[in-house]
C-alpha cells in the first residue's frame, strides 16, 4: 500500500514458476572454493570451465540506445517486448532506455536501462493493490541515477491501487499479487539484461515500501536466493492482521460520536507532544524517544463521557483511540496485529486525516477503503457486502486463504541469512497506515529465529525514522540513502551503523538532518540549548540506548 503523503492514497492453485537462475556471484564463489579445495587436497584433477558470466569480466560497454536496439521486438525468457526507446535526460532524470514488456498473459513490466550501467539490477516494489507500473521517482530514480538497471511490474493485473477487484475471480492474478510476480519478473529481467548488455547482473537488490515492503519480505522468506540485498520499508507483511484492525477502527469511527473533527484531532496530537516531545532532549514537534512516552488519552475525557466540545474527548472518541492503539486478535489468537503508538503528529495531513478519519468522513479514509475492498473481494466474495457490518473472523476459511496468499509473517530468515544476503528494515515513526510496532515485532521475531542478536547483526538492520509518515512525508527527516548503505554492505562488507536522514526544505520550512539510529536507539539532542541552527544538524544528536 505504498503511498506518499504528497498524494494521499498508495487456498488457491499455485501458478507454475519459470526456472530461476541463481545469482552468478554466489555460484562463482562456491565453485571457486570447491576448485581450490580440490587442488589442495589432490583428490582429483582441477579442471576449470570458462563461464561467459564470470563475475570478474568487466561489463561490456553498451549505450542506452544500443540496449534498446538489442531488445526491440524480442521475446526474452518469456517476456515479449512491446516497446524499447530512449528517453532524453530531463531535470534530475538521466538519459535511459525504457523497455516495456509483458509476460503472458498479463504480467506487465518496465525496465529502465542506463547509459552507463554499473552492472547491478534494482527491483522497485509496488504499492497498495498494485495494478500499475510505479513511476520514475523515489528509489527508482535514485537507483537509475547511480547507474543501476531498474525494473518494476504491475504484479499481474491492471487496476486502481485501492481496488482488490482483480482477486475476486482471477486466481492467477491473486497468486501473482500475493507472491509470484517478483520471482517471475526477475527470471525475465536477468535474461533481458544479458541480451541488452551481454552480461547478467553482478548484484540484484529489491526495495519496496508498504505493499512493496511486503513483497520484499515475501521474497526474503520464499525466494531467499533471489536477491543479494533487500530493503523493506514500512512493510505491509501482516495482511490479515492490519486489514482486520483497519476494519475494527473504521467501525469505531462510524459508531455514534466516534469520529474526530480537526480540533479534536489537534487536541489529541498536541497533548501527546506536550507530554512527550522534550523526552529526547529537544522540544521540536517530533517525539523521537517514543519508549519514554506514557501519555494516557483518558486524561482528555469529557466530564461524564459525553461530547461537550473541542477541549475534550468523548467516550466514543476514546474508544476510537483505544481501537487504534491496542493490539487486535481474531480466531482465538491465530491472527493478530500490533496497535499504533500515539506520536504527537496525528494531525499531520498525511497521517490521521488521510488514513484514519478521512477528514471527517470514515468512508473517505484510506484504511476504510483498503479493508472494504478486501472484505468484498477476498473474504465475503460479494461486492455488495457492507464491510462495516462484516465480522472479520466470520469466515475462517476466507481468512486462511487471504493469509496464505498475502501474509509474509514467517520470521525464520535463516535460509536468507545462509545465502549471504542482507536485509534493511525501515519504518516511519508517524506512519498512520501501518504501525512501526508491527515491524518491530517482526524484527524481534527474526532475531529470535536466527539465533539471537549477534547472528541477526550479521545480515539485518532496523531503523525507525521519527516523525515520518507512511513511506515519506511528515515533520520528520524522511530521506536516507538506504540503497548506498545496502550496496556498501553487500559489496564491501561495511555493515551500516548510524545513517543520516534529511528533511528537504519546503516552502517556509527549513530543511534539517537527523541521525537515523539503529533500533532500539533514538536520536537524543546533545547540542547547545536554544540554538535553532545547531538543532538542524545531525552532528548535534547522539544515538542513545533507552
XYZ file of C-alpha atoms in Angstrom:
546
model
C 0.000 0.000 0.000
C 2.784 2.290 -0.857
C 1.618 5.818 -0.738
C 3.457 9.097 -0.459
C 1.939 11.844 1.613
C 2.152 14.222 -1.290
C -0.720 12.320 -2.874
C -2.557 10.617 -0.018
C -3.788 7.284 -1.055
C -0.524 4.337 -2.012
C -6.192 -21.782 -0.783
C -5.691 -21.079 -4.489
C -3.830 -23.158 -7.037
C -0.242 -22.024 -7.402
C 0.884 -20.560 -10.712
C 3.808 -22.511 -12.202
C 7.052 -20.597 -11.833
C 9.658 -20.305 -14.569
C 13.017 -21.741 -13.635
C 15.134 -19.113 -11.902
C 18.888 -18.894 -12.268
C 20.858 -18.356 -9.089
C 22.798 -15.155 -8.715
C 26.062 -15.681 -10.536
C 28.458 -14.189 -7.939
C 27.417 -16.696 -5.290
C 27.683 -19.588 -7.714
C 31.151 -18.442 -8.694
C 32.285 -18.042 -5.112
C 31.108 -21.573 -4.331
C 32.689 -23.007 -7.476
C 35.997 -21.250 -6.789
C 36.118 -22.531 -3.229
C 35.341 -26.079 -4.373
C 38.041 -25.963 -7.048
C 40.627 -24.654 -4.586
C 39.797 -27.383 -2.095
C 40.098 -29.936 -4.878
C 43.575 -28.705 -5.814
C 44.849 -28.520 -2.260
C 43.657 -31.974 -1.297
C 44.835 -33.570 -4.536
C 41.670 -35.609 -4.764
C 41.088 -35.068 -8.460
C 42.300 -33.185 -11.455
C 41.492 -29.496 -11.218
C 39.753 -28.628 -14.449
C 38.234 -25.161 -14.785
C 35.402 -24.283 -17.138
C 35.279 -20.818 -18.595
C 31.976 -19.138 -17.879
C 30.637 -16.386 -20.075
C 29.055 -14.894 -16.971
C 32.304 -14.709 -14.971
C 31.793 -12.063 -12.316
C 35.323 -10.725 -12.915
C 34.580 -9.879 -16.539
C 34.031 -6.138 -16.978
C 30.544 -5.224 -18.094
C 30.504 -4.691 -21.855
C 30.172 -1.124 -22.986
C 26.658 -0.539 -24.287
C 24.823 2.726 -24.555
C 21.157 3.122 -23.774
C 20.471 3.284 -27.496
C 22.316 0.021 -28.109
C 20.493 -1.642 -25.219
C 17.192 -0.597 -26.740
C 18.199 -1.945 -30.145
C 19.202 -5.288 -28.640
C 15.759 -5.777 -27.058
C 13.410 -4.157 -29.549
C 10.808 -6.607 -30.871
C 12.296 -9.556 -28.989
C 10.820 -12.151 -26.656
C 13.338 -12.864 -23.900
C 12.770 -15.513 -21.236
C 9.023 -15.317 -21.726
C 8.848 -11.510 -21.751
C 7.609 -10.063 -25.040
C 8.969 -6.563 -25.566
C 6.244 -4.142 -26.619
C 8.495 -1.094 -26.886
C 12.119 -0.109 -26.363
C 13.005 3.535 -26.806
C 15.446 6.008 -25.330
C 14.145 8.740 -23.055
C 16.055 12.012 -23.102
C 17.548 13.388 -19.920
C 15.140 15.724 -18.140
C 15.744 17.567 -14.903
C 17.371 15.143 -12.484
C 16.477 12.101 -14.609
C 19.317 10.887 -16.853
C 19.079 9.520 -20.375
C 17.915 5.914 -20.356
C 16.316 3.174 -22.439
C 12.710 2.497 -21.439
C 11.597 -1.068 -22.132
C 8.027 -2.262 -21.656
C 7.217 -5.954 -21.880
C 4.534 -8.498 -20.995
C 4.858 -11.972 -19.576
C 1.754 -13.745 -20.832
C -0.996 -13.441 -20.181
C -0.958 -10.110 -18.328
C 2.100 -9.522 -16.149
C 3.466 -6.191 -17.355
C 6.933 -4.930 -16.536
C 9.068 -1.920 -17.282
C 12.858 -1.788 -17.331
C 14.969 1.347 -17.399
C 18.443 0.784 -18.776
C 21.039 3.481 -18.067
C 23.570 4.990 -20.435
C 26.406 3.695 -18.243
C 25.341 0.513 -16.472
C 27.026 -0.252 -13.157
C 26.398 -3.981 -13.640
C 23.637 -4.168 -10.986
C 19.856 -4.590 -11.005
C 17.396 -2.717 -8.786
C 13.841 -4.066 -8.448
C 11.373 -1.495 -7.116
C 8.277 -2.760 -5.310
C 4.701 -1.696 -5.854
C 2.072 -0.075 -3.664
C -1.423 -0.771 -2.396
C -3.059 -3.457 -4.510
C -0.647 -2.531 -7.324
C -2.222 -2.606 -10.806
C 0.167 -0.167 -12.491
C 3.870 0.428 -13.100
C 5.471 2.710 -10.477
C 6.800 5.964 -11.906
C 10.391 7.140 -12.117
C 10.718 8.747 -8.700
C 11.969 7.875 -5.248
C 14.089 4.733 -5.143
C 13.678 4.067 -8.873
C 15.137 7.472 -9.720
C 17.933 7.223 -7.155
C 18.951 3.820 -8.497
C 18.860 4.921 -12.150
C 20.950 7.987 -11.335
C 23.529 5.692 -9.732
C 23.779 3.545 -12.869
C 21.516 0.668 -11.900
C 19.226 -1.015 -14.378
C 15.775 -0.873 -12.776
C 12.666 -2.990 -13.134
C 9.084 -2.664 -11.882
C 5.853 -4.508 -12.592
C 2.098 -4.133 -12.153
C 2.118 -7.542 -10.336
C -0.109 -9.158 -12.961
C -3.230 -7.023 -13.303
C -4.341 -3.537 -14.270
C -6.366 -1.535 -11.783
C -6.535 1.055 -9.049
C -4.175 0.690 -6.069
C -7.218 0.881 -3.788
C -9.060 -1.968 -5.503
C -8.776 -5.724 -4.990
C -11.393 -6.400 -7.666
C -8.841 -8.485 -9.594
C -8.794 -11.092 -6.800
C -12.491 -11.986 -6.865
C -12.482 -14.244 -9.926
C -8.886 -14.314 -11.212
C -6.892 -16.902 -9.266
C -3.787 -16.333 -11.361
C -3.816 -12.581 -10.693
C -4.325 -13.218 -6.976
C -1.334 -15.566 -6.872
C 0.843 -13.163 -8.816
C -0.023 -10.297 -6.481
C 0.476 -12.469 -3.437
C 3.969 -13.792 -4.048
C 4.724 -14.897 -7.597
C 5.130 -11.718 -9.648
C 8.542 -10.788 -8.229
C 10.371 -14.087 -8.937
C 8.610 -14.370 -12.309
C 9.711 -10.885 -13.379
C 13.234 -11.452 -12.047
C 13.608 -14.560 -14.205
C 12.926 -12.493 -17.317
C 14.691 -9.291 -16.205
C 18.034 -11.019 -15.711
C 17.964 -12.501 -19.198
C 16.858 -9.187 -20.681
C 19.949 -7.574 -19.189
C 22.056 -10.367 -20.694
C 20.553 -9.556 -24.094
C 20.916 -5.799 -23.658
C 24.408 -5.593 -22.188
C 25.926 -9.028 -22.866
C 26.170 -9.813 -19.153
C 23.962 -10.938 -16.310
C 23.720 -8.554 -13.351
C 26.516 -8.911 -10.817
C 24.202 -7.931 -7.958
C 20.447 -7.675 -7.583
C 18.637 -5.640 -4.935
C 14.978 -5.187 -4.051
C 13.493 -2.145 -2.361
C 9.855 -1.530 -1.570
C 7.641 0.333 0.848
C 4.226 -0.649 2.195
C 2.983 -3.402 -0.120
C 6.411 -3.145 -1.709
C 7.840 -3.833 1.741
C 5.601 -6.898 1.942
C 6.890 -8.011 -1.454
C 10.407 -7.518 -0.085
C 9.838 -9.757 2.935
C 7.915 -12.256 0.827
C 10.984 -12.603 -1.399
C 13.295 -12.954 1.598
C 11.092 -15.686 3.036
C 10.057 -17.655 -0.051
C 12.892 -16.936 -2.506
C 15.942 -16.471 -0.271
C 18.457 -16.784 -3.145
C 16.769 -14.264 -5.426
C 18.415 -11.042 -4.226
C 21.793 -10.087 -2.783
C 20.129 -7.450 -0.629
C 16.647 -6.287 0.306
C 15.267 -3.041 1.722
C 11.825 -3.479 3.293
C 10.313 -0.134 4.273
C 7.088 0.066 6.290
C 6.300 -3.497 5.220
C 2.622 -4.465 4.957
C 3.633 -8.031 5.762
C 0.721 -8.913 8.078
C -2.128 -8.518 5.575
C -4.840 -10.277 7.578
C -3.867 -8.529 10.803
C -3.612 -4.919 9.698
C -6.617 -5.126 7.382
C -8.575 -6.535 10.337
C -7.541 -3.623 12.514
C -8.463 -1.222 9.716
C -11.925 -2.801 9.859
C -12.127 -2.528 13.649
C -11.104 1.125 13.737
C -13.450 2.037 10.886
C -16.315 0.599 12.918
C -15.260 2.629 15.967
C -15.166 5.829 13.883
C -18.556 5.042 12.327
C -20.162 4.444 15.724
C -22.261 7.367 17.039
C -19.872 10.094 18.219
C -16.729 8.146 17.303
C -15.452 10.480 14.555
C -12.872 13.255 15.082
C -13.025 16.765 13.704
C -9.846 18.783 13.131
C -9.998 20.448 16.532
C -10.376 17.163 18.394
C -7.517 15.627 16.437
C -5.352 18.664 17.141
C -6.147 18.358 20.832
C -5.007 14.731 20.889
C -1.790 15.362 18.956
C -0.845 18.493 20.896
C -1.431 16.742 24.207
C 0.942 13.933 23.214
C 3.594 16.437 22.135
C 3.306 18.379 25.375
C 3.735 15.204 27.389
C 6.483 13.519 25.383
C 8.274 15.797 22.905
C 11.052 17.009 25.230
C 11.968 13.489 26.350
C 14.541 13.318 23.539
C 16.370 16.430 24.752
C 14.642 18.879 22.414
C 11.087 20.176 22.046
C 10.925 20.338 18.254
C 7.479 18.970 17.466
C 8.772 15.420 16.954
C 8.661 12.684 19.588
C 11.974 10.935 18.922
C 12.005 8.867 22.131
C 8.671 7.028 21.998
C 9.805 4.464 24.585
C 9.644 7.243 27.198
C 6.155 8.375 26.176
C 3.488 7.133 28.570
C 0.676 9.521 27.668
C -2.775 8.287 28.700
C -5.541 9.683 26.450
C -8.038 9.135 29.286
C -6.857 12.469 30.768
C -8.725 14.135 27.867
C -12.080 12.558 28.761
C -15.047 14.907 28.758
C -16.948 15.131 32.039
C -19.439 12.272 32.112
C -18.106 10.892 28.808
C -20.481 12.866 26.596
C -19.136 15.122 23.852
C -19.100 18.576 25.431
C -16.875 20.369 22.909
C -13.454 20.533 21.333
C -11.487 20.722 24.581
C -12.062 17.072 25.489
C -12.760 13.641 24.025
C -15.991 11.714 24.468
C -16.122 8.073 25.442
C -16.905 7.182 21.823
C -13.821 9.078 20.642
C -11.670 7.477 23.323
C -12.965 4.113 22.062
C -11.646 5.050 18.613
C -8.251 5.846 20.134
C -8.325 2.536 22.006
C -9.111 0.652 18.789
C -6.146 2.379 17.184
C -3.606 1.832 19.963
C -4.481 -1.565 21.426
C -3.422 -4.881 19.873
C -6.059 -6.772 17.897
C -6.710 -10.509 17.770
C -9.043 -12.833 15.875
C -9.811 -16.542 15.600
C -8.564 -17.288 19.081
C -5.266 -15.504 18.539
C -4.450 -17.118 15.195
C -4.321 -13.677 13.593
C -3.091 -10.592 15.448
C -1.891 -7.065 14.854
C 0.128 -4.669 16.965
C -1.581 -1.379 17.661
C -0.246 2.031 16.680
C 1.653 4.323 19.022
C 0.409 7.842 19.702
C 3.155 10.006 18.225
C 2.051 13.623 18.651
C 1.813 14.133 14.896
C -1.561 12.502 14.291
C -2.837 15.850 12.993
C -0.383 15.961 10.068
C -2.323 15.954 6.786
C -0.691 12.689 5.685
C -1.463 10.945 8.962
C -4.917 10.535 10.559
C -6.789 12.849 8.155
C -5.702 10.762 5.163
C -5.615 7.288 6.647
C -7.941 7.115 9.641
C -10.607 9.820 9.844
C -10.914 10.630 6.158
C -11.169 14.303 7.054
C -14.370 13.612 8.993
C -15.870 11.008 6.635
C -14.808 7.496 7.513
C -15.710 6.142 4.068
C -13.116 8.527 2.592
C -10.283 7.251 4.803
C -7.661 5.090 3.154
C -7.802 2.475 5.900
C -11.552 2.142 5.341
C -11.133 1.861 1.563
C -8.478 -0.849 1.803
C -10.373 -3.017 4.284
C -13.612 -2.508 2.359
C -12.216 -3.827 -0.941
C -10.549 -6.682 0.963
C -13.810 -7.752 2.583
C -15.676 -7.587 -0.706
C -13.169 -9.432 -2.888
C -11.280 -11.814 -0.602
C -13.475 -12.608 2.421
C -17.192 -12.164 1.740
C -16.525 -12.544 -2.008
C -19.502 -10.301 -2.563
C -19.087 -6.748 -3.792
C -22.410 -5.845 -2.228
C -21.173 -6.626 1.281
C -21.175 -3.744 3.782
C -17.722 -4.030 5.371
C -18.863 -2.142 8.489
C -21.405 -4.904 9.106
C -18.930 -7.709 8.417
C -17.393 -9.813 11.206
C -13.690 -10.019 10.406
C -13.262 -13.630 11.517
C -16.755 -14.703 10.489
C -15.312 -16.733 7.592
C -12.228 -18.548 8.867
C -11.607 -20.248 5.524
C -11.572 -16.831 3.912
C -9.030 -15.549 6.438
C -6.865 -18.600 5.902
C -6.920 -18.179 2.123
C -6.122 -14.454 2.412
C -3.239 -15.207 4.765
C -1.862 -17.979 2.547
C -1.854 -15.609 -0.417
C -0.683 -12.320 1.054
C 0.869 -12.734 4.501
C 4.665 -12.590 4.772
C 4.763 -13.286 8.502
C 7.401 -16.038 8.614
C 10.239 -14.658 10.754
C 12.610 -17.590 10.146
C 15.101 -15.907 7.831
C 17.852 -18.497 8.268
C 17.773 -19.522 4.576
C 18.073 -15.856 3.558
C 20.950 -15.355 6.002
C 22.636 -18.544 4.748
C 22.573 -17.130 1.208
C 24.793 -14.267 2.440
C 22.122 -11.696 1.556
C 21.489 -8.571 3.643
C 18.239 -7.013 4.878
C 17.468 -3.447 5.940
C 14.138 -2.781 7.659
C 12.868 0.810 7.916
C 9.687 2.376 9.235
C 8.388 5.916 9.681
C 7.608 6.752 13.295
C 4.444 8.693 12.384
C 3.078 6.128 9.952
C -0.717 6.097 10.229
C -1.098 3.438 7.547
C 0.994 0.694 9.110
C 2.336 0.542 12.640
C 6.046 0.576 13.284
C 5.190 -1.608 16.274
C 4.352 -4.391 13.812
C 7.721 -4.042 12.083
C 9.434 -4.040 15.473
C 7.592 -7.263 16.308
C 8.760 -8.813 13.030
C 12.353 -7.745 13.679
C 12.300 -9.178 17.197
C 10.828 -12.425 15.882
C 13.533 -12.664 13.232
C 16.285 -12.010 15.783
C 14.995 -14.901 17.888
C 14.510 -17.198 14.880
C 18.069 -16.828 13.578
C 19.675 -17.433 16.968
C 19.946 -14.094 18.728
C 21.215 -10.562 18.235
C 24.765 -11.409 17.166
C 23.517 -13.729 14.416
C 20.943 -11.150 13.301
C 23.544 -8.383 13.155
C 25.427 -10.380 10.529
C 22.717 -9.728 7.950
C 19.956 -7.442 9.281
C 19.486 -3.801 10.339
C 16.352 -1.982 11.532
C 15.729 1.778 11.598
C 12.766 3.885 12.771
C 12.539 7.436 11.392
C 10.768 9.656 13.979
C 8.018 11.950 12.704
C 7.922 10.366 9.237
C 4.599 9.404 7.679
C 3.834 6.364 5.550
C 6.941 5.845 3.386
C 7.700 9.583 3.248
C 6.483 12.997 4.378
C 5.506 14.237 7.792
C 7.549 16.565 10.018
C 10.499 14.166 10.389
C 13.630 13.568 8.303
C 12.236 11.226 5.658
C 15.089 10.743 3.173
C 18.075 8.426 3.658
C 20.189 6.631 1.070
C 19.445 3.077 2.126
C 20.471 1.678 -1.264
C 24.014 3.026 -0.947
C 24.213 1.620 2.580
C 22.982 -1.783 1.389
C 25.369 -1.884 -1.564
C 28.360 -0.976 0.635
C 27.379 -3.816 2.970
C 26.902 -6.411 0.225
C 29.881 -5.473 -1.936
C 32.369 -4.084 0.562
C 31.307 -5.792 3.762
C 30.743 -2.454 5.500
C 27.773 -3.034 7.790
C 25.613 0.086 8.222
C 25.515 1.761 11.604
C 24.055 5.199 12.247
C 22.900 6.755 8.964
C 21.973 10.336 8.167
C 18.398 11.262 7.325
C 17.426 14.508 5.638
C 14.319 16.645 5.548
C 14.356 18.850 2.476
C 13.359 22.482 2.805
C 9.790 23.101 1.663
C 8.120 26.472 1.364
C 8.825 28.412 4.531
C 10.001 25.304 6.381
C 13.769 24.961 6.624
C 15.492 21.690 5.906
C 17.408 19.728 8.517
C 19.275 16.486 9.124
C 18.959 13.883 11.863
C 20.786 10.698 12.745
C 18.911 7.594 11.635
C 19.635 5.337 14.577
C 19.672 1.568 14.685
C 16.790 0.159 16.685
C 16.320 0.391 19.654
C 18.400 3.556 19.885
C 16.903 7.026 19.466
C 18.407 10.360 18.440
C 18.951 12.479 21.554
C 19.795 16.173 21.168
C 23.162 16.915 22.771
C 23.908 20.302 21.188
C 23.718 23.808 22.631
C 20.423 24.935 24.113
C 18.181 27.424 22.337
C 20.144 27.208 19.108
C 17.948 26.571 16.078
C 20.905 26.288 13.697
C 22.509 23.615 15.866
C 19.227 21.751 16.186
C 19.085 21.432 12.389
C 22.313 19.416 12.213
C 22.561 15.667 12.736
C 26.006 16.165 14.299
C 24.349 17.646 17.401
C 22.431 14.464 18.166
C 23.649 11.211 19.661
C 22.117 7.788 19.079
C 21.245 6.710 22.608
C 20.083 3.397 24.048
C 16.827 3.844 26.033
